[in-house]
Coordinates of C-alpha atoms and ligand atoms in Angstrom, one line a residue:
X1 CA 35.2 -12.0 16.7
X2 CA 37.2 -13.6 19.7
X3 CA 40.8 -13.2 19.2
X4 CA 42.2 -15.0 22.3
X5 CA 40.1 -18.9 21.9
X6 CA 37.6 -19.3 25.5
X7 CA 38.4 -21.4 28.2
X8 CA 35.8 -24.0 27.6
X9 CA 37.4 -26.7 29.7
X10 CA 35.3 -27.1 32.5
X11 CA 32.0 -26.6 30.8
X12 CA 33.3 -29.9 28.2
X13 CA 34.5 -32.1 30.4
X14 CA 32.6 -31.5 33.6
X15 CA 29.0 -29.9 32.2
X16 CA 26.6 -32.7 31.6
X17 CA 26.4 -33.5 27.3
X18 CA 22.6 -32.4 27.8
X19 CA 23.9 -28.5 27.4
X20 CA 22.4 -26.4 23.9
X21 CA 23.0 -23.4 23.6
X22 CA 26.4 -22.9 25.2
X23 CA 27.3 -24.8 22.1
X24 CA 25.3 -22.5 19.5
X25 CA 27.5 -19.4 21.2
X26 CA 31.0 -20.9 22.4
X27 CA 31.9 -17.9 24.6
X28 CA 31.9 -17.0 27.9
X29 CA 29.5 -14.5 29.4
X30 CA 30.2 -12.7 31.8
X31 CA 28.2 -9.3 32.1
X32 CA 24.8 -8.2 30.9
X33 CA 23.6 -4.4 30.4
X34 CA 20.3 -4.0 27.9
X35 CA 20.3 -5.3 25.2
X36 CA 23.6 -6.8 24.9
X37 CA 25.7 -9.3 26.9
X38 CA 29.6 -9.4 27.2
X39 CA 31.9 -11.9 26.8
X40 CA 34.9 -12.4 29.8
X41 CA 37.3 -10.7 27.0
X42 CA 34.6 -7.6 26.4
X43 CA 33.6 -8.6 23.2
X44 CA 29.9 -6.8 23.2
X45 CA 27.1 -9.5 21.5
X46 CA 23.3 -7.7 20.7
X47 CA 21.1 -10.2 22.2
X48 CA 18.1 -10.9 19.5
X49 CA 17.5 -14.5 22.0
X50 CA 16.9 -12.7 25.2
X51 CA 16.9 -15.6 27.2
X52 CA 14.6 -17.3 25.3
X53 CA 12.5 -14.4 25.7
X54 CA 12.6 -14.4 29.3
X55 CA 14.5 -10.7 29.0
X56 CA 11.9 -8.8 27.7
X57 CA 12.6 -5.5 29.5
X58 CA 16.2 -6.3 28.9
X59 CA 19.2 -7.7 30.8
X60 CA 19.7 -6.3 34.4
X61 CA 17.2 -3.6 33.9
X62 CA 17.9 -0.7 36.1
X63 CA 14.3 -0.2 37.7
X64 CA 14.1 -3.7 38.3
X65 CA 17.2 -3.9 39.6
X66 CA 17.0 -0.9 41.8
X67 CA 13.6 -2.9 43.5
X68 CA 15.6 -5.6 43.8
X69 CA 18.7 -4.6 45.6
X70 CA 16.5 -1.9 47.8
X71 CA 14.4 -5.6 49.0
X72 CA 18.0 -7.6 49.4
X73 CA 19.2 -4.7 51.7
X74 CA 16.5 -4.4 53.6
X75 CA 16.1 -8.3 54.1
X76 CA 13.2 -8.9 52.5
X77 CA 12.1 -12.6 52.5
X78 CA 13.9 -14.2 49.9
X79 CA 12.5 -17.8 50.5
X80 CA 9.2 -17.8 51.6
X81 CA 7.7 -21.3 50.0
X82 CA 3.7 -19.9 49.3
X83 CA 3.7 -18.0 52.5
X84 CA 1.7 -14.7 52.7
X85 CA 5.0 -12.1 52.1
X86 CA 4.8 -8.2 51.4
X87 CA 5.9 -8.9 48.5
X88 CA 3.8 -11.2 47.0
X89 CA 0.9 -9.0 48.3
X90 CA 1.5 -5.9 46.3
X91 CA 2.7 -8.3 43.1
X92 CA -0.9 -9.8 43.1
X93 CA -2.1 -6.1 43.8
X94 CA -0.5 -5.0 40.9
X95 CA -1.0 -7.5 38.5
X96 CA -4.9 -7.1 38.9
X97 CA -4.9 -3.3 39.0
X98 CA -3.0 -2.9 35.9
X99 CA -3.2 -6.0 34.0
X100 CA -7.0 -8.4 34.9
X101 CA -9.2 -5.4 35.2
X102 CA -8.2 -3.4 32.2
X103 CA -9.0 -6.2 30.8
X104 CA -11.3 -7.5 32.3
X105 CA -10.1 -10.7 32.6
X106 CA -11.8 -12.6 35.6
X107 CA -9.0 -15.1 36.9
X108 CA -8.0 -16.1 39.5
X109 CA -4.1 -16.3 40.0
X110 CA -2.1 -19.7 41.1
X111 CA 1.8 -19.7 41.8
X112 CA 2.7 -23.2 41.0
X113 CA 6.8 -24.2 40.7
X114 CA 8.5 -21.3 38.9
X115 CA 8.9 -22.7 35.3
X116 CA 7.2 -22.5 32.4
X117 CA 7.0 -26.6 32.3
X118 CA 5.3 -26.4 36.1
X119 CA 2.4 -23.7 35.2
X120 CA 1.7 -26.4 32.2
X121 CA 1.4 -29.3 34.3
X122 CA -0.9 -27.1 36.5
X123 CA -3.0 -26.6 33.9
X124 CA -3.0 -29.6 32.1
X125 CA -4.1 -31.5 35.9
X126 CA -7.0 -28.5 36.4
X127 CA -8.6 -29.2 33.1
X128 CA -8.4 -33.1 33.6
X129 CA -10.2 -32.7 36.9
X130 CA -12.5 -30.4 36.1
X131 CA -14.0 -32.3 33.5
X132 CA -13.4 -35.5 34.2
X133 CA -11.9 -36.5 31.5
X134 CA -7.9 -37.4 30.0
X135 CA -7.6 -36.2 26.8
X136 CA -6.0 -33.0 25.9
X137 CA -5.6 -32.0 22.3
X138 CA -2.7 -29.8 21.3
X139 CA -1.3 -29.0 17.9
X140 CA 1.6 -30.2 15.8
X141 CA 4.7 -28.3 15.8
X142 CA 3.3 -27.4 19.8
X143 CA 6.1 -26.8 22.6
X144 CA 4.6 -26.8 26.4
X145 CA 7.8 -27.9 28.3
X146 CA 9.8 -30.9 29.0
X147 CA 8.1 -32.8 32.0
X148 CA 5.9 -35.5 31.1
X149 CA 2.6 -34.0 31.1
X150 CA 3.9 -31.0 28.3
X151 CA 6.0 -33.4 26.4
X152 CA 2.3 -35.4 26.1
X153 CA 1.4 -32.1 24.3
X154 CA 4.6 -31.1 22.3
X155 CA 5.1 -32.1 18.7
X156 CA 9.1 -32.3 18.3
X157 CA 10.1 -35.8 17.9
X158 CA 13.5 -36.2 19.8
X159 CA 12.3 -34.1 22.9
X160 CA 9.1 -36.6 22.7
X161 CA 11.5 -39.4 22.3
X162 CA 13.5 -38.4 25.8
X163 CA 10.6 -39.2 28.1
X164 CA 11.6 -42.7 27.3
X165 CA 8.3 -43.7 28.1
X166 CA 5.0 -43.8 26.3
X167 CA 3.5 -39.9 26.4
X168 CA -0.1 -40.7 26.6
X169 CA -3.2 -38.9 26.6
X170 CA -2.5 -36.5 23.9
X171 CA -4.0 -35.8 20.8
X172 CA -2.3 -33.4 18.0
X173 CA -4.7 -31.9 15.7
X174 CA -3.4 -29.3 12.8
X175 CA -2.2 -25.7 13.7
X176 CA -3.5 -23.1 11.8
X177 CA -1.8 -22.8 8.0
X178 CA -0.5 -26.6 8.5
X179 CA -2.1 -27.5 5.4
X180 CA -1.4 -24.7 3.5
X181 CA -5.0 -23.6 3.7
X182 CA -6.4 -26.3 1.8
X183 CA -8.8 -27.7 4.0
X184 CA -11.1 -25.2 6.2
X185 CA -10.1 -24.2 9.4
X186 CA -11.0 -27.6 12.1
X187 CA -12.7 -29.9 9.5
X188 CA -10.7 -32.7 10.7
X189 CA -11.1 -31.4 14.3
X190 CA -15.0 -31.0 14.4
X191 CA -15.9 -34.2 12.6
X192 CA -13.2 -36.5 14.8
X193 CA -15.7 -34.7 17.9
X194 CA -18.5 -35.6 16.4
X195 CA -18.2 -39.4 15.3
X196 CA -19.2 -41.3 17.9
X197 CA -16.6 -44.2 15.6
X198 CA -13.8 -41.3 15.3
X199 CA -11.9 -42.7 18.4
X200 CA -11.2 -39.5 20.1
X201 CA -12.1 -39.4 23.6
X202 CA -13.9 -36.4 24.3
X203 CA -10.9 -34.6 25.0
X204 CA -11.1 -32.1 28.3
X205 CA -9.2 -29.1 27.5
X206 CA -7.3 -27.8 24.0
X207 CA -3.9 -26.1 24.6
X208 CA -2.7 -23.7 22.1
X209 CA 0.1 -21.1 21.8
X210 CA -1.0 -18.1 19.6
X211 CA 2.7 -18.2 18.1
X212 CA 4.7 -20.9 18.4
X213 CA 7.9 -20.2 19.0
X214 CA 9.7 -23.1 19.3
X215 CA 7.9 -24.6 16.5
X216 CA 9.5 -22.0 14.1
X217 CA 7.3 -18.9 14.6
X218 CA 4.3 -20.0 13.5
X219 CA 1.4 -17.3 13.9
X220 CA -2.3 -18.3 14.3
X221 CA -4.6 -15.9 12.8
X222 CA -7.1 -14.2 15.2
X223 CA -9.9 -15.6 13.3
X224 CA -8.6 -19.4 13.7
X225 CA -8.3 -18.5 17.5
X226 CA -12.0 -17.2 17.5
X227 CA -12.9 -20.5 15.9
X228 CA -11.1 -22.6 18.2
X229 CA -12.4 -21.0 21.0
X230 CA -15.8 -21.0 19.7
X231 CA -14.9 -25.2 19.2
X232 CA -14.7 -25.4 22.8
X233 CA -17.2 -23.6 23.5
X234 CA -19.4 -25.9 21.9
X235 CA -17.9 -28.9 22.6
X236 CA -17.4 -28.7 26.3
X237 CA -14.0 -28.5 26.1
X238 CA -11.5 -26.0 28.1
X239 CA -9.2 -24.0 26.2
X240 CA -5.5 -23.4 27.7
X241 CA -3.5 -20.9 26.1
X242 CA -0.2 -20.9 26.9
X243 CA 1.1 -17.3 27.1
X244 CA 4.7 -18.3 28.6
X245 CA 6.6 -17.2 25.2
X246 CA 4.4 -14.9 23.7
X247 CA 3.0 -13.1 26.7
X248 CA 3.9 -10.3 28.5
X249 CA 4.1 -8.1 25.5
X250 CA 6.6 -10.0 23.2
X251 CA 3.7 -10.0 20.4
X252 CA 2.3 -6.2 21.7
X253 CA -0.3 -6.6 24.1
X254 CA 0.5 -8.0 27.5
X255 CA -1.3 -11.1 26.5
X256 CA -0.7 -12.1 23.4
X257 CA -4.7 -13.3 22.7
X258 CA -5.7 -10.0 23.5
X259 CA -5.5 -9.3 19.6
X260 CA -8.1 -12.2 18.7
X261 CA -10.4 -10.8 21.6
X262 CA -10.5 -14.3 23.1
X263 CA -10.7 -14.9 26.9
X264 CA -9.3 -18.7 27.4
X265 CA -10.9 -21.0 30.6
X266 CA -6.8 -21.1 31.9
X267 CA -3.7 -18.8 31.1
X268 CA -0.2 -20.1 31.3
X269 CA 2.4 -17.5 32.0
X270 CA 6.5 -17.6 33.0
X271 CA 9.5 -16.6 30.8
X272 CA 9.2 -12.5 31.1
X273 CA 6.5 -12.3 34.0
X274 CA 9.5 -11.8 36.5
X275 CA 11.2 -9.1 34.1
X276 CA 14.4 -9.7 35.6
X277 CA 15.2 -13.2 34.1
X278 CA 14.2 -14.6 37.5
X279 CA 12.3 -18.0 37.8
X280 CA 8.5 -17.5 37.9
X281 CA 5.6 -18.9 36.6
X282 CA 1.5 -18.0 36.6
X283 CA -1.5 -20.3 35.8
X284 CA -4.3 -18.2 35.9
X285 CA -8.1 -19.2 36.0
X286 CA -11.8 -18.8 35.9
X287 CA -13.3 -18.9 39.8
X288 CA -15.4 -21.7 38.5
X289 CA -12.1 -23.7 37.6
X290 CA -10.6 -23.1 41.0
X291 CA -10.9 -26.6 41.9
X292 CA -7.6 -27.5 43.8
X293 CA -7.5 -28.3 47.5
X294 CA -5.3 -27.0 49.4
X295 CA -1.1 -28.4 48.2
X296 CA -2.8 -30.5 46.2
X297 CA -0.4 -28.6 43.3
X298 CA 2.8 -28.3 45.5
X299 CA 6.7 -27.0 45.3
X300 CA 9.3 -26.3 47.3
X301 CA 9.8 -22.5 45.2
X302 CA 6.4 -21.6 44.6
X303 CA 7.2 -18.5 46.4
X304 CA 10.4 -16.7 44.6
X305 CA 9.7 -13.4 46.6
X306 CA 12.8 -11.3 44.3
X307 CA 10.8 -11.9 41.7
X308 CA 7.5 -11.1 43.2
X309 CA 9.3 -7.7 43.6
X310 CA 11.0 -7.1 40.1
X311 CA 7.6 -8.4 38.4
X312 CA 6.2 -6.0 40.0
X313 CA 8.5 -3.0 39.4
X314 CA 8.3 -4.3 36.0
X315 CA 4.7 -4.0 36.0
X316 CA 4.6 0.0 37.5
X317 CA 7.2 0.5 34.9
X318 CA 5.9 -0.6 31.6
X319 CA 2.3 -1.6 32.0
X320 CA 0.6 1.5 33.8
X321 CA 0.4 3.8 31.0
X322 CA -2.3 1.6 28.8
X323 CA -1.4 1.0 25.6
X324 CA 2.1 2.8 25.1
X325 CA 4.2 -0.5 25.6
X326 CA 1.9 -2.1 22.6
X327 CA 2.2 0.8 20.3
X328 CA 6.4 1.0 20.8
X329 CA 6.5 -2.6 20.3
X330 CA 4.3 -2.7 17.5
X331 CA 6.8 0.3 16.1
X332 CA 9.6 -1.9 16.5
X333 CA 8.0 -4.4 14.8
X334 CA 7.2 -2.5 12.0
X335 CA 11.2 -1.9 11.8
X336 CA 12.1 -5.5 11.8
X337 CA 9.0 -6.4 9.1
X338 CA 10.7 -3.9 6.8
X339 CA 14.1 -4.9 7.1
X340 CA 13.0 -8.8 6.7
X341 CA 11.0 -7.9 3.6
X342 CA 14.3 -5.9 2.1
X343 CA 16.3 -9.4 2.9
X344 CA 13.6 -11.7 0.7
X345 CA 13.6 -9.4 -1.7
X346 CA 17.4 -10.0 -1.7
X347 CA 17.5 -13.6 -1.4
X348 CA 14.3 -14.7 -3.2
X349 CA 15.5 -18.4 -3.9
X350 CA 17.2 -18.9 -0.2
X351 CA 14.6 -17.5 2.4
X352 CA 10.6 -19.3 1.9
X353 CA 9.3 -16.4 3.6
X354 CA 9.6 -14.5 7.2
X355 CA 6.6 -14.3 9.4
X356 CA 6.0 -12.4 13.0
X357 CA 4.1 -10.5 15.7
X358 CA 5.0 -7.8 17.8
X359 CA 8.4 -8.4 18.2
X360 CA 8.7 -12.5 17.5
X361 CA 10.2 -12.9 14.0
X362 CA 11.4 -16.0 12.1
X363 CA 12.5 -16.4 8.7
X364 CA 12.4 -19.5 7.2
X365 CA 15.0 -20.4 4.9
X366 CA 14.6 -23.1 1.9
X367 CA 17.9 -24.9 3.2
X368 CA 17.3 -25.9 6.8
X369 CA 21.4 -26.0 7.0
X370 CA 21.4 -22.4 5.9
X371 CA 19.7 -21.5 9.2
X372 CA 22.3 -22.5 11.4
X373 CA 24.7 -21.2 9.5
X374 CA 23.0 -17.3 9.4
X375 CA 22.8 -17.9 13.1
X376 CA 26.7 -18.8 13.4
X377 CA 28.0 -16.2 11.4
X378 CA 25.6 -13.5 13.2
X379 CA 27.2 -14.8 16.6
X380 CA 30.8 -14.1 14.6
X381 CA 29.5 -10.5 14.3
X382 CA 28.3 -10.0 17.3
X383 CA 24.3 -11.0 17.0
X384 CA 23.0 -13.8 19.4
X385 CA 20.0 -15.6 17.8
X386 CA 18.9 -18.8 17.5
X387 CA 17.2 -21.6 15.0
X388 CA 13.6 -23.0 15.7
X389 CA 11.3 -24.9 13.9
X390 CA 11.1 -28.9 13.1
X391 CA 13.7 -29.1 11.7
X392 CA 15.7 -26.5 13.0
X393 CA 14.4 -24.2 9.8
X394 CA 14.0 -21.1 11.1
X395 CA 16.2 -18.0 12.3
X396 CA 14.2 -16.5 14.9
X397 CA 14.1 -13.0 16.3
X398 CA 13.1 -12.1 19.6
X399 CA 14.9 -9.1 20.8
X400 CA 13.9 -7.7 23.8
X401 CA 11.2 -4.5 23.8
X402 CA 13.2 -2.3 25.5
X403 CA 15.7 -1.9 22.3
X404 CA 16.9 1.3 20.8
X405 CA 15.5 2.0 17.5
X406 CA 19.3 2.3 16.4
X407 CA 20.2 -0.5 18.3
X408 CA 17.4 -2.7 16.4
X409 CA 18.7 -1.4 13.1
X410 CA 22.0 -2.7 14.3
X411 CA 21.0 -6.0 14.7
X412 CA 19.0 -6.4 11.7
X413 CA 21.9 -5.2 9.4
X414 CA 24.3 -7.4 11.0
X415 CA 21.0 -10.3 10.1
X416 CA 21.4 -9.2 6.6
X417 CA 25.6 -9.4 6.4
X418 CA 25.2 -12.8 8.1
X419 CA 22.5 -13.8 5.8
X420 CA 25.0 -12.2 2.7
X421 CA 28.2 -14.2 4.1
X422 CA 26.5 -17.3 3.7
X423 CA 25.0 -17.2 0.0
Ligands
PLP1 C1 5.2 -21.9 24.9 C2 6.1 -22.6 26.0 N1 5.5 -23.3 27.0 C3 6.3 -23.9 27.9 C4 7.7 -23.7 27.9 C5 8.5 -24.4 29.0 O1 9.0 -23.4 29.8 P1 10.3 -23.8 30.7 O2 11.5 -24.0 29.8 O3 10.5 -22.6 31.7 O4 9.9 -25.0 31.5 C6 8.3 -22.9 26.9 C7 9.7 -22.8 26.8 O5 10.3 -22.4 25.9 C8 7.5 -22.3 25.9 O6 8.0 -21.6 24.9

C-alpha cells in the first residue's frame, strides 16, 4: 500500500534488535483516530491488534480524551507515586459503584507498577505468602508477562529461555482441550495432588487466563473453569485469574469469568483498564488476602493519575448502563463468527478451525507459515493483525469494541482477500 518506502533508519540502526512488532508492520505511525491508525504518508490501517488489546474503547477516544486534557489544563497531579489524589479517589469510587457491587465482587483493590507483568508479580508474591507455600501451577500454552516471576508461569519456550536463569517454582498442568478431550477434565491434576509420591508440592495458588491470547486464542469452557475453581477449592489452593487481556469487556462482560460464574481469590487487570492506552495495572483481592504491609509491593509509578482519570471516564462511559456494552460486543461477535465460518467453509484444507469470545478471535491455519503470511498481506491492505500461538499458528482478531458494524465488515473482508491472496 506505501508508495514512497518509510524512513526506517533510525529505528534499525539505533532501536535495540529486541523490537517485534515494528517489524510485523514496517510503517511509520503517526496519528490515531478509532479504529484506525495513520501512517506519516496518510495511508489509513483498520487496527484488528489494538494495542495488544490495550485500545478497547479505541484509539484517542474523544470522552476519554476530553477528561484528560480538561485534568492537564487544570494541572491535575500528573505524578503522584501512591499518594491520596482526586483522581484516584473518584477512579476507586467508580470502579466499585459500577463494576465490584453489580457484581458483587468483594475485593479489595491494589495499584501495584502499571503493567500487566507488575499486577502478576503482585499476585503471584500474595498467594505465596498467604499460604505459605512456593508452588504455583499454571497451564501450558500460559502468558503472564516477562519478569521472572510470570515467565516461571508462561509456557512459550524462547520467552522462557530469555530469563537466562532457571524459572523455578512453577508447575504447568494441561489447559482445557489440550488433549483433544481424551482424558477428563484434571485427571492428571487431581491425582498429582493427591499422591503423597506424585512430587508436586502442594502448590499455593493456580493462575489461569480464561482465553489465552498469546497462546493462540485458546478458550476454556465455563464448566472447566467451574471445575478448576472447585479444585482449589478443595485443595487449598488460591486461584488467580488473570483478566489483563481478556478483561474489561474484550470477551463481553467486564470480566471475562463473569460467564463461568466464578469468583477467583485474586484478579489481575492492566491492558484496557486505563481506556486510553495509558500504563495501568489492578490486582484485586479478597479482604482475607490483604496481607501486605505497608511498601512492601513498591514502585516509583504506582500512581499514573491521567489514567486514574481516563479509566474512569471510560468507566461512566461504557460501563454504567448494565449490560449494553456485553450485548453490542457479543453483536459484534456474532459478525466476526459468521464471517470466520464463511472463510473455513472456503478454505477447508488451509484453516484447522477459528475459535473466540466476545470479540477475541483466532483462526488457526494448518500451515503455521500461512499465518504470517495472511497477517502480511492484510497489513498490505490496510488491516493490522497479528500471529499468536506456539508456534506463531494463529491469526488473531482483537478489534476494539467501539467498531462500526461497517467498519468490522471492512476488516473482515479485507481478512478474507488476504486469506485468498495467499492460497
Ligand atoms: C494475560 C496476560 N498477562 C500478562 C501480560 C503482561 O502484560 P505487560 O505486557 O503489560 O507486562 C499480558 C500481555 O500480553 C497478558 O496477555
Amino acid at each position: 500500500m506505501t508508495l514512497t518506502p518509510p524512513d526506517l533508519s533510525v529505528f534499525e540502526t539505533l532501536e535495540s534488535e529486541v523490537r517485534s512488532y515494528c517489524r510485523s508492520w514496517p510503517t511509520v505511525f503517526d496519528r490515531a483516530q478509532g479504529s484506525r491508525m495513520y501512517d506519516e504518508d496518510g495511508h489509513p490501517y483498520l487496527d484488528f491488534f489494538t494495542g495488544a488489546g490495550s485500545l478497547n474503547y479505541g484509539h484517542n477516544n474523544q470522552v476519554l480524551k476530553r477528561a484528560l486534557l480538561d485534568n492537564l489544563e487544570r494541572d491535575g497531579v500528573t505524578h503522584g507515586l501512591d499518594m491520596s489524589t482526586t483522581a484516584k479517589r473518584t477512579f476507586l469510587e467508580t470502579f466499585q459503584h459500577l463494576i465490584l457491587r453489580p457484581r458483587d465482587l468483594p475485593y479489595k483493590v491494589m495499584f501495584p507498577g502499571p503493567t500487566g507483568t507488575n499486577a502478576v508479580e503482585a499476585a503471584l508474591k500474595l498467594a505465596r505468602k498467604a499460604k505459605g507455600r512456593q508452588t504455583v501451577v499454571s497451564f501450558t500454552n500460559a502468558f503472564h508477562g516477562m519478569s521472572l516471576g510470570s515467565l516461571a508461569v508462561t509456557g512459550n519456550a524462547l520467552k522462557r529461555a530469555g530469563a537466562g536463569i532457571p524459572l523455578a517454582h512453577g508447575t504447568p498442568m494441561p489447559f482445557d482441550n489440550y488433549l483433544g478431550g481424551r482424558v477428563p477434565d484434571f485427571l492428571w491434576f487431581e491425582r498429582l495432588l493427591q499422591d503423597q509420591g506424585s512430587g508436586l508440592d502442594h502448590p499455593a495458588a493456580v493462575i489461569v487466563e480464561t482465553v489465552q491470547g498469546e497462546g493462540g486464542i485458546n478458550v476454556a469452557r465455563p464448566q472447566w473453569l467451574r471445575g478448576l475453581a472447585d479444585l482449589c477449592h478443595r485443595n487449598d489452593m488460591l486461584l488467580i485469574v488473570d483478566d489483563i487481556q481478556m478483561g474489561c469487556g474484550r470477551t463481553g462482560p467486564f470480566f471475562s469469568f463473569e460467564e463461568a460464574g466464578i469468583t477467583p481469590d485474586i484478579v489481575t487487570v492492566s491492558k484496557s483498564i486505563s481506556g486510553y492506552g495509558l500504563p495501568m495495572s489492578l490486582v484485586l483481592f479478597t479482604s482475607e488476602l490483604d496481607l501486605w504491609e505497608p511498601g512492601e509491593h513498591n514502585g516509583t509509578f504506582r500512581g499514573n493519575n491521567p489514567a486514574f482519570v481516563t479509566a474512569t471516564a471510560a468507566l461512566d462511559t461504557y460501563w454504567a448502563d448494565g449490560p449494553a456494552m456485553e450485548k453490542q460486543t457479543r453483536a459484534k461477535g456474532d459478525q466476526v463468527e459468521q464471517a470466520l465460518a464463511a472463510l473455513l467453509r472456503e478454505h477447508p484444507d488451509d484453516i484447522v478451525e477459528f475459535r473466540g469470545r466476545g470479540l477475541v478471535w483466532g483462526i488457526e491455519f494448518t500451515d503455521a507459515r500461512r499465518a504470517a503470511c495472511v497477517a502480511r498481506r492484510s497489513f498490505d491492505l490496510g488491516l493490522l493483525a497479528e500471529t499468536s500461538g506456539a508456534r506463531d499458528e494463529v491469526v488473531k482478531l482483537l478489534p476494539p469494541l467501539t467498531i462500526s458494524p461497517d467498519d468490522l465488515d471492512e476488516g473482515l473482508r479485507i481478512l478474507a482477500r488476504a486469506v485468498r491472496d495467499t492460497a
